[in-house]
Amino acid sequence: MTVDSLDPDDVDAADILGSAIERREDPALLTGNAEYTDDIQIDGMLHMAVVRSQYGHAKLEGVDTSEAEAMDGVHGVYTYEDLVSDETPGGGSFALPTAWLLDSLKQVEHPVLASDKVRHQGDGIAVVVAEDRYTARDAAGAVDVEYERLDAVVHPSEAFSDDAEQLHDDAEDNVAFDWEIGDAEKTADAFADASHTASIDLDNQLLIANAMEPRAAVADYNPGTDELDVAMTTQNPHVHRLLMAGVLGHPEHKLSVRAPDVGGGFGSKIHHYADEALVAWCSMMHEGPIKWTATRSETYLTDAPGRGHETKAEIAMDDDGNIVGLRVDTMANLGAYLSTFAPAVPTYLYGTLLSGQYDIPAIYGHVKGAFTNVPPVDAYRGAGRPEASFLVERLVHLGAKEMGMDPVEFRKQNFVPDDAFPYETQVAVVYDSGEYTKPMDEALEMLDYENFREEQERARDEGKYLGVGFSCYIEACGLAPSELAGQLGAQAGLWESSLVRMHPSGTVTAYCGTSGHGQGHGTTYAQIVANELGVPYDSVEVVEGDTDEIPQGMGTYGSRSAAVGGSSLVKSAQKVVEKGKEIAAHQLEADPEDIEFENGEYSVAGAPDRSMSMADVAGAAYLAHDIPDEMEPGLEATSFYDPDNFVFPFGTHAAIVEVDPDSGEIEIERYVAVDDVGNQINPKIVEGQIHGGIAQGVGQALYEGAEYDDNATLMTGSMQDYAVPKAEHVPEMETGATVTPSPHNPLGVKGVGEAGTIAAPQAIVNAVADALEPFGVDHIDMPMDAESVWSAVQANATADGGAEPGSDDADHGGER
Amino acid sequence: MFPDEFDYHEATSVSEAIDLMGEHAGAETELLAGGHSLLPAMKSGLSSPDVLIDIGEVEELHGVEVDGDTLSIGAMTTYSDFIAEDVSEEHAPALYHAVRQVGDTQVRNRGTLGGNLAHADPASDLPGAALATDATIVVTGPDGERRVSADDFFFGMYATDIGPDELVTRVEVPSAADAVGAYAKKPSPSSGYAMVGVCVQATVDGGTVTTVRVGANGVMDHGVRLEGVEDELAGESLDEDSIAAAADRASEGLDTAMMMSDLQASAEFREQLVGTYTRRALERVLDRTATPAAAD
Amino acid sequence: MTEHDITLTVNGAEHDLTVEARTLLVHALRDELGYTGTNVGCESSLCGACTVRMDGEAVKSCTTLAVQADGAEIRTVEDLGTRHDFHPIQEGFQEEHGLQCGYCTPGMMMTALDILEENPDPTREEIREGLEGNLCRCTGYQNIVNAVQNAAEQMQPAAVADGGETDDDGPTPATDGGEKQ
Amino acid sequence: MEFSGTFELEDTTVDEVWLALSDPVLVQESLPGCTFLLHVEGEEADFDELAEQASELDRELTNDPEVIAQRAFKEGERYAALMQVSVGPVNPTFETVVTIDERDRPRMDASGEGSSGDSSFEMSSSMALSETDDGDGVAVEWETQADVFGKVAGMGQRVINPVANRIVKRFFSSVQEELHDLGVGEVSTSDGDESDGRSLVDRVLGRSKSTDSE
């Protein structure tokens, strides 16, 4: 099923919400007229380059900048000493803050340039400002750094080992935090009483976001006004303004942050990195414009990777195949320092999703965070939820196998029943709404599941190994109720703000504090606002991503834009409608109570001929010749929408694969995705988000992984070695949808940005495990490259005396 | 990143290129062909030559022509120009199929056959094909032309028989109009280079293999012939059984110490894959023997 | 440092400029001449965001020196069509939502033009293979393949049905389970 | 990363090979890409100074144990080498300092580090000689543990194994050639007792007594 797009001109105003219209952002992007950060050219602009560490872990013994300073075209070379000097601009901390705290969290110092020690290869040691990018890069290469190399750690288990080098003086044994959720005792009891258990040991690998546009910033300081303007690749300009103000010691109201067109983010452009602050500081230092654009190899060294879990987990069932308990012990990699939202990702965004779609009476999760010599780890598309969903769905696969049950039957039996919503899990969240069997049934129908099982049998007899894997995922998104976020450790509210402004002629500008970077907010937000105000879609302009234009905002991440930003726009638009109602009542000489508003027309109840259009009302509001007493002229409204709860999208993804045990190669024969993301504002955009999400999930399952050697040197430091999926690597995706509106927001939307990425990996791993069941292969860590599949088949064939290909050994494994 | 500074000279003829190399003999000098191996190495800072001599536009180094029993390919012929010539597939089917799988659309538009062979990346697609087609690489230096058989041309990672004052000017492939060719490759999912690539050129007469040459790249630190496979097939009938038997001997005689082993695949797995991909290449040969003249 | 005087004809306009030998074509286009529609996504010649057409062929302008392009005709995204008069390839991307963040799109379209010139009616597998040198991180490629097919249809109104079998040694392409209808 | 191998030298003896590998001049000549290999006198290895020193030195290959003894590697001492490693268009020149950690015939351990621009390596290496089974030659078993840092590290993964293997192969081929050309060891290995009870050759060979032979 593919959604066909519509020309917005062919859509009736009343139908605009929910129509798969073409995207209004595309013409600029398709003609080269878009403006990405690196496209910005300002007269007299200088370029910055950063000197980064040669080692994953080392003490700095000395930095000699003299050769670089002497080079033609070089305007300055600066180290940490220069930043903190009284002689130079700014008086901030010059250290990057973390915006999410936990009780046990060790808040270690994270200077924007290393002062005495480098803790990962991306750590900056000095910055160079020069005439052009080539010269800046040359000069960076001429900075001579003397190091005393230290041993490095890459994986949490190494970081916690007794002989590991400690990264930070104030984080003993490299423990960043120790956190738990659920009920340990109750879960222990459940396991003690259970008749069956299954367990798994797994690594959820580190991934690099690889937004196609590398990070970049252009800062322009005006010494006359003391205003500092920063254009940068950001998903959340207001958050960056707040944090950067503190880092630099430049007042927030004199700092402006703007996101021009942004070439993808996937989480990597949420966090406050050192580089953007350094560009801003250099601009103050040189009192003029400075540009920095990361090379791709720099993004590999500095963009926050995501995932990085080492986990042992188990599931317990009673005799009837009911899940009675789930227990998880995870070591999470946080990298060298605490990135902006890092502490939230392996805790509240992970532990709270451990119930999956299932009614599990006892759950306990324990997570220990580790400092290691990889770049600071933070949110990457899905952030915590893919790790949870992967784990739960792998355990359910193994649980079904342990019970000798069909994986579909086992899942259905354990789903949270439809009548149990709102459903409170054992891990601190309340699911808003759901009907989990619906997408499952639709996926089964699309797959023709019964027939597939027969085909699988036949194929095995012929020596062909087919497998099907399911992923019944749940995610929590739409971050988040501010009070709850505060209780959980967030150092910010997670509301969203918007402004809807009617112009006197009846057209509209809608401002929102989110900041799209490819999601098509310009289109969907206009659909929302046009629908609320009853004005033509083309009369609505959307503005995002500029702290000077939009009062406040929290940004775009965690699939929150539609649910929180969209809802804020609804709220602002409704305020406009309400004010308009009073104006209309006044002009139509009726009681406001009697004014009805529909399709952009105010009319008097029972007297439809006494009416005024929205545009007329706007005109009247600005003329202000005849509006109610005490009323201020103008027609606009701002709102700060704070959601009541997260929203919980869900769905079933299923993959059919063929595995060649000889070559270890996996072919995805079919990929079916049925998602319930609540109401859909633009189904074509929803489909695109699902597609892109799945592609990244396929990437995690089969291709991607950041690999470091023992010294924490990145081995996959370019696209030559880190496999970003290509067109031929991504299967054709068959998508379907069910719609269970969220009751928590006025749009009934749930969020779609991360669903595919959360859902896909386990569908594929489960399918491969299903295909390789005759070989006794239960689990292969991701990415399941050909060699790891081949080795798993070999290892099992050897270890088990060679489970004969073709023999169906259903009781095999399950307990390892 | 960006390349370090260098001096750039454009040669307009082979003799000018040789003169330029002579003039700059004291400096670190590289020849620039399509640039698709050299420029990435320079941009990553791994390679910093002092002097680049651009031979990409040397007219006499372009073009594909049949000269008697030989297909003669100018060293600076781009992959896409080679593919576009009908004579390429007709006279050098194995090379043709390998070239089609080099890099991607854009790389094939710029990269050159001579540049590829001179660079001698063991994971490139052409060393195996040069061996399978029994190609002769013509190198030219101050003392004139030298003809080196592909068998003697590659001897290590990025190491060939080209002298410091020489350049590859031509590749000559004995016409194999009666032969079928195939190239089966397991590309690295990231770089597209061959983790293993097996190239076969064979003549099958009445079901019997009369000539067969098999070259592999990606497996060892340089392109190699798979002599066990050739030995197994020569004079045999080409069928499922002989293919299986040949594939079993794919890694015969290969020095495991010099086998490639990296992030993409261990030496052990490459040994497994070379068998699998030998089988696949031979199966394609069998298919094409059964239904000749299938065109791309 | 050696500097060289070169001439580039970009989208029909001739430009004389002086560049360092090491200046990459993409930087000459972007920084010297202001054609910022062409983007830089990697430095290892893999992502294809920088693809332009040089003398009628798609090339990666980050793996080409500006001096190598001396005298060449360059075509960039700016030359395709305006928002009021889209080129069919732009139309295809717009209709099929073949882009999200748009960063890879100019390069993607320039390569697609190469594909369609060689093969006016490509199959989905052929399109995927042809786009091997262009990475997209947003769309999962499916709508890009749709967009190229859409453009092919516009450019070839009388196009025949599915192309025939090929005798190509390309890697086994992904199956076409979810064929759009 | 670790790599290892065995190289067989034909038609020679453990003593002869040990003598040859004790001679920095022979090692320098045999190491592909090695511009100089010199004993480091002071604390710091100043490569500019060393290069000058190397250009002034007039050392020749010899088979004379007396001469070799003068300049032979010594346990605990440091040696500096300028090494160009050539891998296609990538030709970094490493300033390398090696310490002889242990020298006890037939075994030698060394460790060192080198740097070239933004790249560097650290390695420890050991080598042991033994008579081949047929008694006709010498087997050199070597193993090296190396860590590579900086720009070349990413590339290292892919190329180090084959490149190291090739360098080692060429090194020992050259050693074999030199052994043959010079006739190292043809001077008797059992002449004249010295005051410390060890023969001259014993001293060169790093033997404590002149009694044992493999």
PDB file of N, CA, C and O in Angstrom, chain A residues 3-43:
ATOM      1  N   VAL A   3       0.861   5.456  -0.289  1.00  0.00           N
ATOM      2  CA  VAL A   3       0.031   6.656  -0.258  1.00  0.00           C
ATOM      3  C   VAL A   3       0.391   7.520  -1.473  1.00  0.00           C
ATOM      4  O   VAL A   3       1.562   7.748  -1.741  1.00  0.00           O
ATOM      5  N   ASP A   4      -0.606   7.987  -2.195  1.00  0.00           N
ATOM      6  CA  ASP A   4      -0.349   8.910  -3.302  1.00  0.00           C
ATOM      7  C   ASP A   4      -0.522  10.335  -2.821  1.00  0.00           C
ATOM      8  O   ASP A   4      -1.446  10.641  -2.078  1.00  0.00           O
ATOM      9  N   SER A   5       0.385  11.181  -3.274  1.00  0.00           N
ATOM     10  CA  SER A   5       0.303  12.561  -2.809  1.00  0.00           C
ATOM     11  C   SER A   5      -0.722  13.348  -3.624  1.00  0.00           C
ATOM     12  O   SER A   5      -1.102  12.959  -4.722  1.00  0.00           O
ATOM     13  N   LEU A   6      -1.153  14.444  -3.048  1.00  0.00           N
ATOM     14  CA  LEU A   6      -2.146  15.310  -3.690  1.00  0.00           C
ATOM     15  C   LEU A   6      -1.581  16.711  -3.807  1.00  0.00           C
ATOM     16  O   LEU A   6      -0.815  17.160  -2.957  1.00  0.00           O
ATOM     17  N   ASP A   7      -1.989  17.391  -4.862  1.00  0.00           N
ATOM     18  CA  ASP A   7      -1.678  18.817  -4.961  1.00  0.00           C
ATOM     19  C   ASP A   7      -2.594  19.544  -3.976  1.00  0.00           C
ATOM     20  O   ASP A   7      -3.815  19.333  -4.000  1.00  0.00           O
ATOM     21  N   PRO A   8      -2.046  20.376  -3.099  1.00  0.00           N
ATOM     22  CA  PRO A   8      -2.904  21.040  -2.114  1.00  0.00           C
ATOM     23  C   PRO A   8      -4.042  21.835  -2.753  1.00  0.00           C
ATOM     24  O   PRO A   8      -5.109  21.977  -2.153  1.00  0.00           O
ATOM     25  N   ASP A   9      -3.817  22.306  -3.969  1.00  0.00           N
ATOM     26  CA  ASP A   9      -4.886  23.059  -4.630  1.00  0.00           C
ATOM     27  C   ASP A   9      -6.100  22.190  -4.931  1.00  0.00           C
ATOM     28  O   ASP A   9      -7.191  22.698  -5.165  1.00  0.00           O
ATOM     29  N   ASP A  10      -5.885  20.886  -4.960  1.00  0.00           N
ATOM     30  CA  ASP A  10      -6.999  19.989  -5.271  1.00  0.00           C
ATOM     31  C   ASP A  10      -7.704  19.485  -4.019  1.00  0.00           C
ATOM     32  O   ASP A  10      -8.533  18.586  -4.083  1.00  0.00           O
ATOM     33  N   VAL A  11      -7.333  20.029  -2.876  1.00  0.00           N
ATOM     34  CA  VAL A  11      -7.935  19.540  -1.626  1.00  0.00           C
ATOM     35  C   VAL A  11      -8.863  20.614  -1.064  1.00  0.00           C
ATOM     36  O   VAL A  11      -8.474  21.779  -0.958  1.00  0.00           O
ATOM     37  N   ASP A  12     -10.065  20.220  -0.727  1.00  0.00           N
ATOM     38  CA  ASP A  12     -10.999  21.161  -0.102  1.00  0.00           C
ATOM     39  C   ASP A  12     -10.465  21.601   1.251  1.00  0.00           C
ATOM     40  O   ASP A  12      -9.867  20.803   1.976  1.00  0.00           O
ATOM     41  N   ALA A  13     -10.732  22.844   1.568  1.00  0.00           N
ATOM     42  CA  ALA A  13     -10.243  23.387   2.832  1.00  0.00           C
ATOM     43  C   ALA A  13     -10.666  22.510   4.006  1.00  0.00           C
ATOM     44  O   ALA A  13      -9.890  22.258   4.930  1.00  0.00           O
ATOM     45  N   ALA A  14     -11.859  22.010   3.954  1.00  0.00           N
ATOM     46  CA  ALA A  14     -12.369  21.240   5.091  1.00  0.00           C
ATOM     47  C   ALA A  14     -11.633  19.911   5.239  1.00  0.00           C
ATOM     48  O   ALA A  14     -11.652  19.304   6.305  1.00  0.00           O
ATOM     49  N   ASP A  15     -10.975  19.473   4.152  1.00  0.00           N
ATOM     50  CA  ASP A  15     -10.311  18.171   4.192  1.00  0.00           C
ATOM     51  C   ASP A  15      -8.806  18.282   4.373  1.00  0.00           C
ATOM     52  O   ASP A  15      -8.090  17.291   4.259  1.00  0.00           O
ATOM     53  N   ILE A  16      -8.335  19.507   4.598  1.00  0.00           N
ATOM     54  CA  ILE A  16      -6.880  19.691   4.549  1.00  0.00           C
ATOM     55  C   ILE A  16      -6.170  18.873   5.616  1.00  0.00           C
ATOM     56  O   ILE A  16      -5.110  18.303   5.379  1.00  0.00           O
ATOM     57  N   LEU A  17      -6.747  18.800   6.804  1.00  0.00           N
ATOM     58  CA  LEU A  17      -6.125  18.002   7.854  1.00  0.00           C
ATOM     59  C   LEU A  17      -6.325  16.533   7.509  1.00  0.00           C
ATOM     60  O   LEU A  17      -7.445  16.086   7.322  1.00  0.00           O
ATOM     61  N   GLY A  18      -5.234  15.804   7.390  1.00  0.00           N
ATOM     62  CA  GLY A  18      -5.349  14.388   7.052  1.00  0.00           C
ATOM     63  C   GLY A  18      -5.122  14.098   5.585  1.00  0.00           C
ATOM     64  O   GLY A  18      -5.172  12.951   5.170  1.00  0.00           O
ATOM     65  N   SER A  19      -4.836  15.146   4.789  1.00  0.00           N
ATOM     66  CA  SER A  19      -4.605  14.920   3.362  1.00  0.00           C
ATOM     67  C   SER A  19      -3.116  14.749   3.067  1.00  0.00           C
ATOM     68  O   SER A  19      -2.284  15.462   3.616  1.00  0.00           O
ATOM     69  N   ALA A  20      -2.859  13.848   2.133  1.00  0.00           N
ATOM     70  CA  ALA A  20      -1.465  13.537   1.779  1.00  0.00           C
ATOM     71  C   ALA A  20      -0.965  14.533   0.751  1.00  0.00           C
ATOM     72  O   ALA A  20      -0.575  14.170  -0.354  1.00  0.00           O
ATOM     73  N   ILE A  21      -0.930  15.784   1.130  1.00  0.00           N
ATOM     74  CA  ILE A  21      -0.538  16.791   0.140  1.00  0.00           C
ATOM     75  C   ILE A  21       0.975  16.824  -0.056  1.00  0.00           C
ATOM     76  O   ILE A  21       1.741  16.369   0.780  1.00  0.00           O
ATOM     77  N   GLU A  22       1.362  17.399  -1.206  1.00  0.00           N
ATOM     78  CA  GLU A  22       2.787  17.591  -1.484  1.00  0.00           C
ATOM     79  C   GLU A  22       3.380  18.563  -0.472  1.00  0.00           C
ATOM     80  O   GLU A  22       2.662  19.363   0.127  1.00  0.00           O
ATOM     81  N   ARG A  23       4.698  18.487  -0.315  1.00  0.00           N
ATOM     82  CA  ARG A  23       5.332  19.309   0.713  1.00  0.00           C
ATOM     83  C   ARG A  23       5.690  20.689   0.166  1.00  0.00           C
ATOM     84  O   ARG A  23       6.265  20.816  -0.909  1.00  0.00           O
ATOM     85  N   ARG A  24       5.373  21.680   0.954  1.00  0.00           N
ATOM     86  CA  ARG A  24       5.662  23.040   0.501  1.00  0.00           C
ATOM     87  C   ARG A  24       7.142  23.392   0.644  1.00  0.00           C
ATOM     88  O   ARG A  24       7.601  24.357   0.036  1.00  0.00           O
ATOM     89  N   GLU A  25       7.882  22.620   1.439  1.00  0.00           N
ATOM     90  CA  GLU A  25       9.308  22.952   1.550  1.00  0.00           C
ATOM     91  C   GLU A  25      10.115  22.495   0.330  1.00  0.00           C
ATOM     92  O   GLU A  25      11.249  22.895   0.136  1.00  0.00           O
ATOM     93  N   ASP A  26       9.489  21.644  -0.499  1.00  0.00           N
ATOM     94  CA  ASP A  26      10.282  21.011  -1.556  1.00  0.00           C
ATOM     95  C   ASP A  26      10.788  21.944  -2.655  1.00  0.00           C
ATOM     96  O   ASP A  26      11.930  21.777  -3.108  1.00  0.00           O
ATOM     97  N   PRO A  27       9.986  22.886  -3.142  1.00  0.00           N
ATOM     98  CA  PRO A  27      10.512  23.699  -4.254  1.00  0.00           C
ATOM     99  C   PRO A  27      11.874  24.321  -3.955  1.00  0.00           C
ATOM    100  O   PRO A  27      12.776  24.285  -4.818  1.00  0.00           O
ATOM    101  N   ALA A  28      12.059  24.855  -2.775  1.00  0.00           N
ATOM    102  CA  ALA A  28      13.369  25.457  -2.470  1.00  0.00           C
ATOM    103  C   ALA A  28      14.455  24.390  -2.448  1.00  0.00           C
ATOM    104  O   ALA A  28      15.570  24.596  -2.936  1.00  0.00           O
ATOM    105  N   LEU A  29      14.109  23.238  -1.877  1.00  0.00           N
ATOM    106  CA  LEU A  29      15.110  22.175  -1.758  1.00  0.00           C
ATOM    107  C   LEU A  29      15.438  21.568  -3.123  1.00  0.00           C
ATOM    108  O   LEU A  29      16.537  21.067  -3.342  1.00  0.00           O
ATOM    109  N   LEU A  30      14.488  21.592  -4.025  1.00  0.00           N
ATOM    110  CA  LEU A  30      14.669  20.954  -5.333  1.00  0.00           C
ATOM    111  C   LEU A  30      15.339  21.863  -6.355  1.00  0.00           C
ATOM    112  O   LEU A  30      15.717  21.408  -7.435  1.00  0.00           O
ATOM    113  N   THR A  31      15.464  23.126  -6.040  1.00  0.00           N
ATOM    114  CA  THR A  31      16.032  24.053  -7.017  1.00  0.00           C
ATOM    115  C   THR A  31      17.387  24.587  -6.581  1.00  0.00           C
ATOM    116  O   THR A  31      17.967  25.427  -7.264  1.00  0.00           O
ATOM    117  N   GLY A  32      17.878  24.114  -5.455  1.00  0.00           N
ATOM    118  CA  GLY A  32      19.158  24.634  -4.967  1.00  0.00           C
ATOM    119  C   GLY A  32      19.004  25.957  -4.241  1.00  0.00           C
ATOM    120  O   GLY A  32      19.988  26.604  -3.918  1.00  0.00           O
ATOM    121  N   ASN A  33      17.768  26.356  -3.996  1.00  0.00           N
ATOM    122  CA  ASN A  33      17.545  27.625  -3.306  1.00  0.00           C
ATOM    123  C   ASN A  33      17.512  27.500  -1.795  1.00  0.00           C
ATOM    124  O   ASN A  33      17.349  28.495  -1.092  1.00  0.00           O
ATOM    125  N   ALA A  34      17.585  26.292  -1.300  1.00  0.00           N
ATOM    126  CA  ALA A  34      17.610  26.111   0.148  1.00  0.00           C
ATOM    127  C   ALA A  34      18.858  26.785   0.702  1.00  0.00           C
ATOM    128  O   ALA A  34      19.836  27.000  -0.017  1.00  0.00           O
ATOM    129  N   GLU A  35      18.824  27.113   1.974  1.00  0.00           N
ATOM    130  CA  GLU A  35      20.004  27.703   2.594  1.00  0.00           C
ATOM    131  C   GLU A  35      20.423  26.845   3.781  1.00  0.00           C
ATOM    132  O   GLU A  35      19.822  26.909   4.855  1.00  0.00           O
ATOM    133  N   TYR A  36      21.404  26.004   3.570  1.00  0.00           N
ATOM    134  CA  TYR A  36      21.985  25.261   4.685  1.00  0.00           C
ATOM    135  C   TYR A  36      23.072  26.132   5.300  1.00  0.00           C
ATOM    136  O   TYR A  36      23.525  27.105   4.691  1.00  0.00           O
ATOM    137  N   THR A  37      23.504  25.769   6.478  1.00  0.00           N
ATOM    138  CA  THR A  37      24.431  26.653   7.201  1.00  0.00           C
ATOM    139  C   THR A  37      25.687  26.947   6.382  1.00  0.00           C
ATOM    140  O   THR A  37      26.138  28.088   6.319  1.00  0.00           O
ATOM    141  N   ASP A  38      26.246  25.923   5.746  1.00  0.00           N
ATOM    142  CA  ASP A  38      27.490  26.163   5.011  1.00  0.00           C
ATOM    143  C   ASP A  38      27.277  27.032   3.773  1.00  0.00           C
ATOM    144  O   ASP A  38      28.234  27.519   3.182  1.00  0.00           O
ATOM    145  N   ASP A  39      26.014  27.211   3.370  1.00  0.00           N
ATOM    146  CA  ASP A  39      25.742  28.072   2.210  1.00  0.00           C
ATOM    147  C   ASP A  39      25.884  29.556   2.556  1.00  0.00           C
ATOM    148  O   ASP A  39      25.941  30.397   1.659  1.00  0.00           O
ATOM    149  N   ILE A  40      25.872  29.855   3.835  1.00  0.00           N
ATOM    150  CA  ILE A  40      25.886  31.262   4.244  1.00  0.00           C
ATOM    151  C   ILE A  40      27.254  31.878   3.942  1.00  0.00           C
ATOM    152  O   ILE A  40      28.287  31.331   4.334  1.00  0.00           O
ATOM    153  N   GLN A  41      27.239  32.965   3.228  1.00  0.00           N
ATOM    154  CA  GLN A  41      28.476  33.692   2.923  1.00  0.00           C
ATOM    155  C   GLN A  41      28.308  35.104   3.454  1.00  0.00           C
ATOM    156  O   GLN A  41      27.319  35.759   3.154  1.00  0.00           O
ATOM    157  N   ILE A  42      29.251  35.574   4.242  1.00  0.00           N
ATOM    158  CA  ILE A  42      29.216  36.953   4.739  1.00  0.00           C
ATOM    159  C   ILE A  42      30.566  37.579   4.399  1.00  0.00           C
ATOM    160  O   ILE A  42      31.607  36.931   4.566  1.00  0.00           O
ATOM    161  N   ASP A  43      30.520  38.819   3.949  1.00  0.00           N
ATOM    162  CA  ASP A  43      31.778  39.495   3.618  1.00  0.00           C
ATOM    163  C   ASP A  43      32.714  39.487   4.819  1.00  0.00           C
ATOM    164  O   ASP A  43      32.292  39.766   5.935  1.00  0.00           O
TER     165      ASP A  43
END
